[in-house]
Amino acid sequence: MRAMRALPQIVLFKRSSRRAVIEADVKRWMEIRRPERANRSANENVTWLLETFPEFRNLLYFRLGEYDGIPGKLLLALARFFFPPMETPGFAFCDIGPGLFIEYGYGTIIGPRKMGENCRIAAGVTIGYKNDSDPSPVIGNNVFIGAGAQVLGPITIGDNVIIGANAVVLRDVPPNCTVAGVPARIIKRDGERVKRFSADSH
Amino acid sequence: MTLPLFHLILFRRSAARETIEKDIPRWIRFINPALSSLTTAQSLVWLLNTESLKEFRNLFYYRIGRPDNIFDRILLKAAQSSREPRRTLSIRVPFIGHGFVIKHGVNTIVHAERIGVNCLVFQGVTIGYKMPGGGLPTLGDHVHVSVGAKVLGPITVGDEAIIGANSVVVNDLPPHSMAMGVPVRTISRAGTNA
């Protein structure tokens, strides 16, 4: 009976062209939220995630995208009726790699031009443009964005970057760095602390 | 709005009744001091029925906890479906002292080891771990955490500390201090009457 409620989602997800991406997302969410259940079937895990984490619904509907045909539209409407998404996290039309994990997602806007694999986003984050004419940021793989951080403008964030809580990132960040502050500056590079006013930190 | 009967029965039967009784006057004082002449039950009804105060419902359900008998569990289910809590507020703390007030409660995450009495938390606040799998903060008594502040990692915030808007606290704060900015600057208020 419980699995029946998630039937529209499961049908849509099995027939979706992005099935592999959604499976990667589900695996990542299960590894973080309930590691002992990560090996169960994708159907079972999708149902559990839809019931437990409303923010997962937003991610799933974003991955499924829009449907042109009548059956797809109907199934999506049915899916949204049984598991209505939250108002946030909101997604702009963007290219996001598999394995995205969103923690709570309250007040979160995700609108990068491109985003790598296995990123992790906390609550209150905004990724988007600084003003209308600018493009949005490009974000690498394994990036962790802390609570309340803002990543704005036509910038590039490297792989394995950690962005601290409440940071406002307006410039490029090289790979393997930790940035924090308003405006954000590099506080750690390759695991070593960077002195406050050294020449190579921006 | 009808009388929140399920809530009143739960409140009467709950072990956390005294704590909720101490929460209510502080909520009334912060939200609407004009109602301070109401009795506890009248205040509770007003707080639960006001649609813009959904964060009080979160605190109420947190205080009730998970009842150990089936009757109370059914009551709680009925209560939760008749008065929906704020969906963008998450409280996960083993112990919160009495008099805990959340203002607005939009985009607020409160995950701590322990929170003392008479604390105040605003919207946009995150109290939680710094990196995934890390420890959680411990807050003393009478701590104010202002709008958008982040309190992260296994730290201790002393009694009567004030954490300013949008500041990020990742180190211990002494009692009677005031913290502001990113990275945080601490000003001692020891010896003042504030």
Coordinates of C-alpha atoms in Angstrom, one line a residue:
Chain A
M1 CA 0.0 0.0 0.0
R2 CA 2.8 2.4 0.9
A3 CA 4.7 1.7 -2.3
M4 CA 1.5 2.3 -4.3
R5 CA 1.6 6.0 -3.4
A6 CA 5.0 6.4 -5.0
L7 CA 4.0 4.4 -8.1
P8 CA 3.8 7.4 -10.4
Q9 CA 7.3 8.5 -9.4
I10 CA 8.7 5.0 -9.8
V11 CA 7.1 4.6 -13.3
L12 CA 8.4 8.1 -14.3
F13 CA 11.9 7.4 -12.9
K14 CA 12.2 4.0 -14.6
R15 CA 11.3 5.4 -18.0
S16 CA 13.2 8.7 -17.6
S17 CA 16.2 9.4 -19.8
R18 CA 18.0 10.5 -16.6
R19 CA 17.5 7.2 -14.8
A20 CA 21.2 6.8 -14.0
V21 CA 21.5 10.3 -12.6
I22 CA 18.5 9.8 -10.3
E23 CA 19.8 6.4 -9.2
A24 CA 23.1 8.1 -8.2
D25 CA 21.2 10.8 -6.3
V26 CA 19.2 8.1 -4.4
K27 CA 22.3 6.2 -3.5
R28 CA 24.1 9.3 -2.2
W29 CA 21.0 10.4 -0.1
M30 CA 20.7 6.9 1.3
E31 CA 24.5 6.7 2.1
I32 CA 24.2 9.9 4.1
R33 CA 20.7 9.5 5.7
R34 CA 20.4 5.8 6.3
P35 CA 23.7 3.9 5.3
E36 CA 22.4 0.5 6.4
R37 CA 19.6 0.6 3.8
A38 CA 21.7 1.9 0.9
N39 CA 21.9 -1.6 -0.7
R40 CA 18.1 -2.0 -1.0
S41 CA 16.3 -1.6 -4.3
A42 CA 16.0 1.8 -5.8
N43 CA 12.2 1.6 -5.7
E44 CA 12.1 1.0 -2.0
N45 CA 14.6 3.8 -1.3
V46 CA 12.8 6.3 -3.6
T47 CA 9.6 5.7 -1.6
W48 CA 11.3 6.1 1.7
L49 CA 13.0 9.3 0.7
L50 CA 9.8 10.8 -0.7
E51 CA 8.0 10.1 2.5
T52 CA 10.7 11.3 4.8
F53 CA 12.4 14.2 3.1
P54 CA 10.2 16.7 1.3
E55 CA 13.3 18.4 -0.2
F56 CA 14.0 15.2 -2.0
R57 CA 10.8 15.6 -3.9
N58 CA 12.0 19.0 -5.3
L59 CA 15.2 17.3 -6.5
L60 CA 13.3 14.4 -8.1
Y61 CA 10.8 16.6 -10.0
F62 CA 13.7 18.8 -11.2
R63 CA 15.5 15.7 -12.5
L64 CA 12.4 14.3 -14.2
G65 CA 11.8 17.7 -15.9
E66 CA 8.8 18.6 -18.1
Y67 CA 6.8 16.1 -20.1
D68 CA 5.2 16.8 -23.6
G69 CA 2.9 13.8 -23.9
I70 CA -0.4 13.4 -22.1
P71 CA 0.5 10.2 -20.1
G72 CA 3.7 11.9 -18.8
K73 CA 1.8 15.0 -17.8
L74 CA -0.9 13.0 -16.1
L75 CA 1.6 10.9 -14.2
L76 CA 3.5 13.9 -13.1
A77 CA 0.4 15.6 -11.9
L78 CA -0.6 12.5 -9.9
A79 CA 2.9 12.3 -8.4
R80 CA 2.8 16.0 -7.3
F81 CA -0.6 15.4 -5.8
F82 CA 0.5 12.6 -3.5
F83 CA 3.9 14.0 -2.7
P84 CA 3.7 17.8 -3.1
P85 CA 7.2 19.5 -3.2
M86 CA 8.4 22.2 -0.8
E87 CA 8.6 25.8 -2.0
T88 CA 12.3 25.6 -1.7
P89 CA 14.9 24.3 -2.8
G90 CA 14.2 26.0 -6.1
F91 CA 16.2 25.1 -9.2
A92 CA 16.9 27.3 -12.2
F93 CA 17.2 25.6 -15.6
C94 CA 20.7 24.3 -15.1
D95 CA 23.0 21.3 -15.6
I96 CA 23.7 19.5 -12.3
G97 CA 25.8 16.4 -12.1
P98 CA 24.7 13.1 -10.3
G99 CA 24.8 12.6 -6.6
L100 CA 23.6 16.1 -5.4
F101 CA 22.7 16.1 -1.7
I102 CA 20.6 18.9 -0.3
E103 CA 20.4 19.2 3.4
Y104 CA 16.9 20.6 4.4
G105 CA 17.0 23.1 1.5
Y106 CA 15.1 25.8 3.4
G107 CA 15.4 29.0 1.4
T108 CA 17.8 27.5 -1.0
I109 CA 18.1 28.6 -4.7
I110 CA 20.3 26.5 -7.0
G111 CA 21.0 28.1 -10.3
P112 CA 24.5 27.4 -11.5
R113 CA 25.4 27.2 -15.2
K114 CA 27.0 23.9 -14.5
M115 CA 27.6 21.8 -11.4
G116 CA 29.8 18.7 -10.9
E117 CA 29.2 15.4 -9.2
N118 CA 28.6 14.7 -5.5
C119 CA 28.1 18.2 -4.3
R120 CA 26.5 18.9 -1.0
I121 CA 24.4 22.0 -0.2
A122 CA 23.2 23.1 3.2
A123 CA 20.2 25.4 4.0
G124 CA 19.8 29.0 3.0
V125 CA 22.3 28.8 0.1
T126 CA 21.9 30.9 -3.0
I127 CA 23.8 30.0 -6.2
G128 CA 23.0 32.5 -9.0
Y129 CA 23.8 35.6 -10.9
K130 CA 25.0 38.9 -9.4
N131 CA 23.0 41.0 -11.9
D132 CA 20.8 40.1 -14.9
S133 CA 23.5 40.4 -17.6
D134 CA 26.0 38.1 -15.9
P135 CA 26.0 34.3 -16.3
S136 CA 25.9 32.1 -13.2
P137 CA 28.8 30.2 -11.5
V138 CA 30.3 27.0 -12.7
I139 CA 30.9 24.6 -9.8
G140 CA 33.2 21.6 -9.7
N141 CA 32.9 18.1 -8.2
N142 CA 32.7 17.3 -4.4
V143 CA 32.0 20.9 -3.4
F144 CA 30.5 21.5 0.0
I145 CA 28.5 24.7 0.4
G146 CA 27.8 25.7 4.1
A147 CA 24.7 27.1 5.5
G148 CA 23.6 30.6 4.3
A149 CA 26.5 30.9 1.8
Q150 CA 26.0 32.9 -1.5
V151 CA 27.9 32.0 -4.7
L152 CA 27.3 34.8 -7.2
G153 CA 28.4 35.9 -10.6
P154 CA 30.4 34.5 -13.6
I155 CA 32.9 32.6 -11.5
T156 CA 34.4 29.1 -11.4
I157 CA 34.6 27.0 -8.2
G158 CA 37.2 24.2 -8.4
D159 CA 36.9 20.6 -7.3
N160 CA 36.8 19.6 -3.6
V161 CA 36.2 23.2 -2.4
I162 CA 34.6 23.9 1.0
I163 CA 32.6 27.1 1.2
G164 CA 32.1 28.2 4.8
A165 CA 28.8 29.3 6.4
N166 CA 27.5 32.8 5.5
A167 CA 30.3 33.3 3.0
V168 CA 29.7 35.6 -0.1
V169 CA 31.8 34.2 -2.9
L170 CA 32.4 36.7 -5.8
R171 CA 35.7 35.5 -7.2
D172 CA 37.1 32.3 -8.7
V173 CA 38.2 29.6 -6.2
P174 CA 41.0 27.1 -7.2
P175 CA 40.6 23.4 -6.4
N176 CA 41.1 21.9 -2.9
C177 CA 40.6 25.2 -1.0
T178 CA 38.4 26.4 1.9
V179 CA 36.9 29.8 1.6
A180 CA 35.0 31.9 4.2
G181 CA 34.0 35.4 5.1
V182 CA 32.3 38.4 3.5
P183 CA 33.6 38.8 0.8
A184 CA 35.0 35.3 0.8
R185 CA 38.8 34.7 0.9
I186 CA 40.9 31.6 1.0
I187 CA 41.5 30.4 4.5
K188 CA 42.9 26.9 3.7
R189 CA 44.7 25.6 0.6
D190 CA 45.5 21.9 0.2
G191 CA 44.8 21.5 4.0
E192 CA 47.2 24.2 5.1
R193 CA 46.1 27.4 6.7
V194 CA 46.7 30.6 4.6
K195 CA 47.9 33.7 6.4
R196 CA 45.5 36.5 6.4
F197 CA 47.3 39.0 4.2
S198 CA 49.6 36.9 2.1
A199 CA 50.0 37.9 -1.5
D200 CA 48.5 34.8 -3.1
S201 CA 45.2 34.9 -1.2
H202 CA 42.8 37.2 -2.9
Chain B
M1 CA -10.8 28.8 14.3
T2 CA -12.0 26.0 16.5
L3 CA -10.7 25.1 19.9
P4 CA -7.5 22.9 19.7
L5 CA -9.0 20.2 21.8
F6 CA -6.4 17.5 21.0
H7 CA -3.6 19.9 22.0
L8 CA -5.3 20.7 25.3
I9 CA -5.8 17.1 26.2
L10 CA -2.2 16.3 25.2
F11 CA -1.0 19.3 27.2
R12 CA -2.9 18.1 30.3
R13 CA -1.5 14.6 30.0
S14 CA 2.0 15.4 29.0
A15 CA 5.1 15.0 31.3
A16 CA 6.4 18.3 29.8
R17 CA 3.4 20.3 31.0
E18 CA 5.4 22.4 33.4
T19 CA 8.0 23.3 30.8
I20 CA 5.3 24.3 28.3
E21 CA 3.6 26.4 31.1
K22 CA 7.0 28.3 31.5
D23 CA 7.4 28.7 27.7
I24 CA 4.0 30.3 27.2
P25 CA 4.5 33.6 29.2
R26 CA 7.8 34.2 27.4
W27 CA 6.2 33.7 24.0
I28 CA 3.3 36.1 24.9
R29 CA 5.9 38.6 26.1
F30 CA 7.9 38.6 22.9
I31 CA 5.0 38.2 20.4
N32 CA 2.1 40.1 21.9
P33 CA 2.5 41.7 25.3
A34 CA -1.0 43.1 25.1
L35 CA -2.3 39.5 25.9
S36 CA -0.3 39.1 29.1
S37 CA -3.5 39.2 31.2
L38 CA -4.7 35.9 29.6
T39 CA -4.6 32.6 31.6
T40 CA -2.1 29.9 30.5
A41 CA -4.8 27.9 28.8
Q42 CA -6.2 30.9 26.9
S43 CA -2.7 31.9 25.8
L44 CA -2.0 28.4 24.6
V45 CA -5.2 28.4 22.5
W46 CA -4.2 31.8 21.1
L47 CA -0.7 30.7 20.3
L48 CA -1.8 27.5 18.6
N49 CA -4.6 29.1 16.6
T50 CA -2.6 32.0 15.2
E51 CA -1.6 31.0 11.7
S52 CA 1.5 33.3 11.6
L53 CA 2.9 31.6 14.8
K54 CA 3.4 28.1 13.3
E55 CA 6.8 27.9 15.0
F56 CA 5.1 27.7 18.4
R57 CA 3.4 24.5 17.1
N58 CA 6.9 23.0 16.3
L59 CA 8.0 23.8 19.8
F60 CA 4.8 22.3 21.3
Y61 CA 5.2 19.0 19.4
Y62 CA 8.9 19.0 20.3
R63 CA 7.9 19.3 24.0
I64 CA 5.3 16.6 23.8
G65 CA 7.8 14.3 22.1
R66 CA 6.9 10.8 21.1
P67 CA 4.2 9.5 23.6
D68 CA 4.7 6.0 25.0
N69 CA 1.0 5.0 24.8
I70 CA -1.1 4.4 21.7
F71 CA -3.9 6.8 22.9
D72 CA -1.5 9.8 23.1
R73 CA 0.1 8.8 19.8
I74 CA -3.3 8.9 18.0
L75 CA -4.1 12.3 19.7
L76 CA -0.7 13.7 18.6
K77 CA -1.3 12.5 15.0
A78 CA -4.8 14.2 15.1
A79 CA -3.3 17.3 16.6
Q80 CA -0.5 17.6 14.0
S81 CA -2.9 17.2 11.1
S82 CA -5.3 19.9 12.5
R83 CA -2.5 22.4 13.3
E84 CA 0.3 22.1 10.8
P85 CA 3.8 23.1 12.1
R86 CA 6.2 25.3 10.2
R87 CA 7.8 23.1 7.6
T88 CA 11.1 25.1 7.3
L89 CA 12.0 24.7 11.0
S90 CA 13.8 21.7 12.4
I91 CA 14.5 21.1 16.1
R92 CA 16.6 18.1 17.1
V93 CA 18.0 18.6 20.6
P94 CA 18.1 16.1 23.5
F95 CA 17.3 18.8 26.0
I96 CA 16.0 22.4 25.7
G97 CA 15.4 24.4 28.9
H98 CA 12.1 26.1 29.6
G99 CA 11.3 29.5 28.1
F100 CA 12.7 28.7 24.6
V101 CA 11.4 31.2 22.0
I102 CA 11.8 31.0 18.2
K103 CA 10.8 34.1 16.3
H104 CA 9.5 33.6 12.7
G105 CA 11.3 30.2 12.4
V106 CA 11.7 30.4 8.6
N107 CA 14.8 28.5 7.4
T108 CA 15.8 27.7 11.0
I109 CA 17.8 24.6 12.0
V110 CA 18.3 23.9 15.7
H111 CA 20.5 20.8 16.2
A112 CA 22.5 21.0 19.4
E113 CA 23.7 18.9 22.3
R114 CA 21.9 21.0 24.9
I115 CA 20.2 24.4 25.1
G116 CA 19.8 26.2 28.4
V117 CA 16.8 28.1 29.8
N118 CA 15.2 31.2 28.2
C119 CA 17.1 31.2 24.9
L120 CA 15.9 33.1 21.9
V121 CA 16.4 32.1 18.3
F122 CA 15.5 34.1 15.2
Q123 CA 14.8 33.3 11.6
G124 CA 17.6 32.0 9.3
V125 CA 19.6 30.6 12.1
T126 CA 21.5 27.4 11.8
I127 CA 22.8 25.7 14.9
G128 CA 24.5 22.4 13.9
Y129 CA 27.7 20.7 12.8
K130 CA 30.5 22.4 10.9
M131 CA 31.4 19.5 8.7
P132 CA 29.3 16.4 8.1
G133 CA 29.7 14.0 11.0
G134 CA 31.1 16.6 13.4
G135 CA 30.0 17.5 16.8
L136 CA 27.1 19.8 17.8
P137 CA 27.2 23.0 19.9
T138 CA 26.1 23.4 23.5
L139 CA 24.2 26.7 24.4
G140 CA 24.1 28.1 27.9
D141 CA 21.2 30.0 29.6
H142 CA 19.7 33.2 28.2
V143 CA 21.6 33.1 24.9
H144 CA 20.3 35.2 22.0
V145 CA 21.0 34.1 18.5
S146 CA 20.1 36.8 16.1
V147 CA 18.9 36.8 12.5
G148 CA 20.9 34.6 10.1
A149 CA 23.6 33.7 12.6
K150 CA 25.4 30.3 12.3
V151 CA 26.6 28.5 15.4
L152 CA 28.6 25.5 14.2
G153 CA 30.8 22.7 15.5
P154 CA 31.4 21.1 19.0
I155 CA 31.6 24.5 20.8
T156 CA 30.2 25.9 24.0
V157 CA 28.3 29.2 24.1
G158 CA 28.4 30.7 27.6
D159 CA 25.4 32.1 29.6
E160 CA 23.9 35.4 28.5
A161 CA 25.9 35.5 25.3
I162 CA 24.5 37.6 22.4
I163 CA 25.3 36.4 18.8
G164 CA 24.8 39.2 16.3
A165 CA 23.0 39.1 13.0
N166 CA 24.7 37.0 10.2
S167 CA 27.7 36.2 12.3
V168 CA 29.4 32.8 12.1
V169 CA 30.5 31.3 15.5
V170 CA 32.9 28.3 15.3
N171 CA 34.9 28.8 18.5
D172 CA 33.8 28.8 22.2
L173 CA 32.1 32.0 23.5
P174 CA 32.7 33.0 27.1
P175 CA 29.7 33.9 29.3
H176 CA 28.3 37.5 29.1
S177 CA 30.0 38.1 25.7
M178 CA 28.8 39.6 22.4
A179 CA 29.9 38.2 19.1
M180 CA 29.5 39.8 15.7
G181 CA 30.8 39.5 12.1
V182 CA 32.4 36.9 9.8
P183 CA 34.9 35.9 11.2
V184 CA 33.5 36.6 14.6
R185 CA 34.8 39.3 16.9
T186 CA 34.0 39.0 20.6
I187 CA 33.3 41.8 23.0
S188 CA 33.1 41.0 26.7
R189 CA 30.1 42.4 28.5
A190 CA 31.2 41.2 31.9
G191 CA 30.5 43.7 34.6
T192 CA 27.8 45.5 32.6
N193 CA 24.2 45.4 33.5
A194 CA 23.2 44.5 29.9

